[in-house]
PDB file of C-alpha atoms in Angstrom:
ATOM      1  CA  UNK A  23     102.945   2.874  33.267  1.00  0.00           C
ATOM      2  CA  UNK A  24     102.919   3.481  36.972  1.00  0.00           C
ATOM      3  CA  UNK A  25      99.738   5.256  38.557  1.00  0.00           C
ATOM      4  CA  UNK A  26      99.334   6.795  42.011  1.00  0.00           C
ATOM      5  CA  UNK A  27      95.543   5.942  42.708  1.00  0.00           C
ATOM      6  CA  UNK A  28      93.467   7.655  44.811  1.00  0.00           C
ATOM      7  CA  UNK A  29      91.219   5.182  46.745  1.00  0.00           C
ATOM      8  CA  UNK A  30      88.140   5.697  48.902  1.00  0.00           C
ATOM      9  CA  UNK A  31      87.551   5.835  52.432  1.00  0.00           C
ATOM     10  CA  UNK A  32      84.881   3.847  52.463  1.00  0.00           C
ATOM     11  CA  UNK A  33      83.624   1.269  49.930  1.00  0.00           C
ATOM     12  CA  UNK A  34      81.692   3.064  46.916  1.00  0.00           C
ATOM     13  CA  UNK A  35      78.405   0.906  48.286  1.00  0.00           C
ATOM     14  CA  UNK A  36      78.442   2.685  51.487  1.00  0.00           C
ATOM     15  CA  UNK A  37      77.860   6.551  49.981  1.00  0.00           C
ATOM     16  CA  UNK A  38      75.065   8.313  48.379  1.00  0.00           C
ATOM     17  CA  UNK A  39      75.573   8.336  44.289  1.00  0.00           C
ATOM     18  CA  UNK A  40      75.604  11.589  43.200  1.00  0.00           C
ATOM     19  CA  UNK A  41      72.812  13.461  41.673  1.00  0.00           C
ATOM     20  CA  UNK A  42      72.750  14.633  38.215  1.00  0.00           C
ATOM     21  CA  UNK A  43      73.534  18.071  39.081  1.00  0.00           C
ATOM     22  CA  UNK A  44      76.245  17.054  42.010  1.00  0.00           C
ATOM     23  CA  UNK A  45      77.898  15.359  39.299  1.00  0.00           C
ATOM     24  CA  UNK A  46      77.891  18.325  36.988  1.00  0.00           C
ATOM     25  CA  UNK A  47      79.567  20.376  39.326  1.00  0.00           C
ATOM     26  CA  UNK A  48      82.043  18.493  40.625  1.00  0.00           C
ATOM     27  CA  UNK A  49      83.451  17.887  36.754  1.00  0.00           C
ATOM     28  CA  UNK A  50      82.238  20.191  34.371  1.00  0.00           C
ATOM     29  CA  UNK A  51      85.495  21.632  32.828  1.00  0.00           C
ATOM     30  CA  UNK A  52      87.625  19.288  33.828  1.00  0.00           C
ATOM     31  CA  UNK A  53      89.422  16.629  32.467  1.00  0.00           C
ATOM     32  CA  UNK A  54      89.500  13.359  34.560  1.00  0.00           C
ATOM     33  CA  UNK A  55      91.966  10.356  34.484  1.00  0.00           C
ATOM     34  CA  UNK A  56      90.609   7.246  35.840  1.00  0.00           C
ATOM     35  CA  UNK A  57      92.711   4.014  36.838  1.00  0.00           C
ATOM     36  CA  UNK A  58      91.234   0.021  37.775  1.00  0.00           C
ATOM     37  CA  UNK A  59      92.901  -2.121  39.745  1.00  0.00           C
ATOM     38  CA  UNK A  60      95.977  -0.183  39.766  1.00  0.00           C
ATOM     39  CA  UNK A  61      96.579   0.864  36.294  1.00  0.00           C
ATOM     40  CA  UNK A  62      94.870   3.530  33.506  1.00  0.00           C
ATOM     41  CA  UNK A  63      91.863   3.007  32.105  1.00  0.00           C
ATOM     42  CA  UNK A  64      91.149   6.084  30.787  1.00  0.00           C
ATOM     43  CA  UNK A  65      90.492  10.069  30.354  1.00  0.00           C
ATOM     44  CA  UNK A  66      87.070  11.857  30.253  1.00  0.00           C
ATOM     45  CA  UNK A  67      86.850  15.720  29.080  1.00  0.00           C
ATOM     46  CA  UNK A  68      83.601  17.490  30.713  1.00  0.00           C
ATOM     47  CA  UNK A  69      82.566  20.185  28.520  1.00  0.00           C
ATOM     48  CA  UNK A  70      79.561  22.532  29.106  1.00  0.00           C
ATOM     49  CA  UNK A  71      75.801  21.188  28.278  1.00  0.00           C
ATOM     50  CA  UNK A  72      76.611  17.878  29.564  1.00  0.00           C
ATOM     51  CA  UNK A  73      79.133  16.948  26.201  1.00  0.00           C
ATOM     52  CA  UNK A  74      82.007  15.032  26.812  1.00  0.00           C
ATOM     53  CA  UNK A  75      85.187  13.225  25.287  1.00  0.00           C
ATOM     54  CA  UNK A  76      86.460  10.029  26.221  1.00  0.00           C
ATOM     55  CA  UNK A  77      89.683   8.513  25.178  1.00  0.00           C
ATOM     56  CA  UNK A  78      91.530   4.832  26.606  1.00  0.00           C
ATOM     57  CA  UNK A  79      94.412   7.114  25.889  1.00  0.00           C
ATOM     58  CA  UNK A  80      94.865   5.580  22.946  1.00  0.00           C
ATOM     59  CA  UNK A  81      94.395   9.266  20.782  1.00  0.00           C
ATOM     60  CA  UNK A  82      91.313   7.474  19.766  1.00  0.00           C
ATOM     61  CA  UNK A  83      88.304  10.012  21.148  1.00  0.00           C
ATOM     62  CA  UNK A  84      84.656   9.619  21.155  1.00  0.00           C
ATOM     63  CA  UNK A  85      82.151  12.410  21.842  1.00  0.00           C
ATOM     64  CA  UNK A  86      79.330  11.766  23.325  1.00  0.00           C
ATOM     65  CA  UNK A  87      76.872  13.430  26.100  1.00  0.00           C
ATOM     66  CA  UNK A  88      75.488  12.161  30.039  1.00  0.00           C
ATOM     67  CA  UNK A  89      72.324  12.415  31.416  1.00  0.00           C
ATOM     68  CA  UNK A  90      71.007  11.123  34.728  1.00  0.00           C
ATOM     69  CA  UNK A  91      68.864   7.908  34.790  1.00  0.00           C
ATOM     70  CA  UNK A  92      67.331   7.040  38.230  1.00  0.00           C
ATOM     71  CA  UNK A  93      70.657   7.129  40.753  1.00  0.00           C
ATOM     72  CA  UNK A  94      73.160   6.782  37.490  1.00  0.00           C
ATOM     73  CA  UNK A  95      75.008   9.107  35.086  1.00  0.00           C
ATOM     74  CA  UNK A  96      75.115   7.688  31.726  1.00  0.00           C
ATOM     75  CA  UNK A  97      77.058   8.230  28.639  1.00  0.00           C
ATOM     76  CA  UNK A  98      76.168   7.880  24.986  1.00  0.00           C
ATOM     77  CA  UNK A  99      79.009   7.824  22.467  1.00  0.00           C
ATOM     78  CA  UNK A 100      79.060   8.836  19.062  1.00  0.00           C
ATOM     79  CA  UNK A 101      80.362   5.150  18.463  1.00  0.00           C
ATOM     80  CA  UNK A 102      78.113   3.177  20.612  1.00  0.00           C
ATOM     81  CA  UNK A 103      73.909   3.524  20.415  1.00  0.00           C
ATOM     82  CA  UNK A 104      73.907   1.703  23.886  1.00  0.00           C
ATOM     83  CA  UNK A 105      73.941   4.085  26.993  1.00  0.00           C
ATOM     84  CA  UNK A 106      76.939   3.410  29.205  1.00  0.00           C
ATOM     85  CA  UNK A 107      75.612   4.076  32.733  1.00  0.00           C
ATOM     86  CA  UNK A 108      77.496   3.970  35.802  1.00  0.00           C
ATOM     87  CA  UNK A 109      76.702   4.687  39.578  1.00  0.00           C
ATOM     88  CA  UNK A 110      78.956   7.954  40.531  1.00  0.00           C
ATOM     89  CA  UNK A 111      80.431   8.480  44.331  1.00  0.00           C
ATOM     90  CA  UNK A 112      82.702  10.776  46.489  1.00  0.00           C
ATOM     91  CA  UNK A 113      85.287  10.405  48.472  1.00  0.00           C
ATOM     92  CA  UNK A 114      87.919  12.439  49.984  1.00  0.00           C
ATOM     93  CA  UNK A 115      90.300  11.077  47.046  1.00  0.00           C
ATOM     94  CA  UNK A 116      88.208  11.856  44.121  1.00  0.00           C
ATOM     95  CA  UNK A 117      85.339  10.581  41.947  1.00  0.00           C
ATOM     96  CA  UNK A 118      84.456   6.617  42.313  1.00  0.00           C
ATOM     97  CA  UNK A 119      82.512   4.972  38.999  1.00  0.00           C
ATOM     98  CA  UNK A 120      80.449   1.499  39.438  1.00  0.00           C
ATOM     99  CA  UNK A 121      79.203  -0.329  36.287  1.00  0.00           C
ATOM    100  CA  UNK A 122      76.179   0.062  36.739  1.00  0.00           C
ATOM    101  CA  UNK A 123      75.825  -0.110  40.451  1.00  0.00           C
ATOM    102  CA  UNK A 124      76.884  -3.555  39.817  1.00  0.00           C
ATOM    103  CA  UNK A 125      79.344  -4.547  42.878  1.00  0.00           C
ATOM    104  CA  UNK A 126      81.182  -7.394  40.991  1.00  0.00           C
ATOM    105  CA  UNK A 127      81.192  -5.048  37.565  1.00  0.00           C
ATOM    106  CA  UNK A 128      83.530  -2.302  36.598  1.00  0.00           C
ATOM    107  CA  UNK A 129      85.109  -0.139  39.420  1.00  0.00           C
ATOM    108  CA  UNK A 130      86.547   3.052  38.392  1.00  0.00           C
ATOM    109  CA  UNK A 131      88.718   5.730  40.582  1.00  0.00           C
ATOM    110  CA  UNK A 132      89.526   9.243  39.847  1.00  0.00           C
ATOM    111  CA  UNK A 133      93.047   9.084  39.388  1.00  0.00           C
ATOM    112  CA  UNK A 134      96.062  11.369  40.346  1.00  0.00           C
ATOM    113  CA  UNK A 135      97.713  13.831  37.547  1.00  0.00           C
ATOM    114  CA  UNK A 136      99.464  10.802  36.045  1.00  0.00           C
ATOM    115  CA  UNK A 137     101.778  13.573  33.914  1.00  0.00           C
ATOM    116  CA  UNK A 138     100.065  13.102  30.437  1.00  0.00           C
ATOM    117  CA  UNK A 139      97.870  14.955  28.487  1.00  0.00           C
ATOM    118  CA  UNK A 140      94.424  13.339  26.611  1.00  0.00           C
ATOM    119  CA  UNK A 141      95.416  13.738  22.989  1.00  0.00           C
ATOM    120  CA  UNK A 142      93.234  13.452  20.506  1.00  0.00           C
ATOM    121  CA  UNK A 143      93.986  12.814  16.465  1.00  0.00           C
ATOM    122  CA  UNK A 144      92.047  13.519  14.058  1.00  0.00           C
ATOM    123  CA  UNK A 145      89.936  10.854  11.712  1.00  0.00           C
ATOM    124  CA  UNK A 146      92.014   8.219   9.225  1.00  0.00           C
ATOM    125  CA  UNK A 147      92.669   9.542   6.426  1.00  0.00           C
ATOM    126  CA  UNK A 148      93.173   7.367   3.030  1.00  0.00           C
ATOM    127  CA  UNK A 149      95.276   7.393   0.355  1.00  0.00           C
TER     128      UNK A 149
END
């Protein structure tokens, strides 16, 4: 699957990370594809009172919540009790995500419309 990526000015390292309620703003009702090193990674839904749903695309979601820690935004998961934190920037293109704040960790960008939707399915069900 080909991706259009939108890709900062500036390295992530050079800008401020985004406060709590920056962050809030920017995506709270939207839903946000994100690509690394040139191909999908996956979709976040921002829902009101800091909820969200995450999927790898996959149709496989997880719920889960953010809350600001020091200069990160991190994300606990209904699946997961460890907090998922990441270091959030702006650019002109879009949102930029490091692991962390770890510089040789994870790098997320916001990614263009890439034409699909995040699907979720509901739970297993067993004969």
């Amino acid at each position: 699957m080909m991706i259009l990526l939108m890709f900062a000015v500036q390295p992530a390292a050079a800008q401020s990370p985004l406060s709590g309620a920056e962050f809030d703003v920017y995506t709270r009702g939207k839903t946000l594809f994100y690509g690394s090193d040139g191909q999908v990674y996956g979709v976040e839904r921002y829902l009101p009172n800091r909820r969200v749903i995450w999927s790898f695309l996959d149709g496989d979601c997880m719920e889960g919540v953010w809350y600001e820690y020091e200069e990160q935004i991190c994300f606990l998961y209904e699946d997961r009790l460890d907090p998922q934190c990441w270091v959030f920037t702006q650019s002109g293109g879009g949102l930029i995500a490091q692991f962390e704040g770890d510089p040789t960790a994870t790098e997320l960008y916001e990614a263009e419309d890439i034409g699909e939707e995040m699907l979720c399915y509901g739970p297993d069900v067993g004969v």
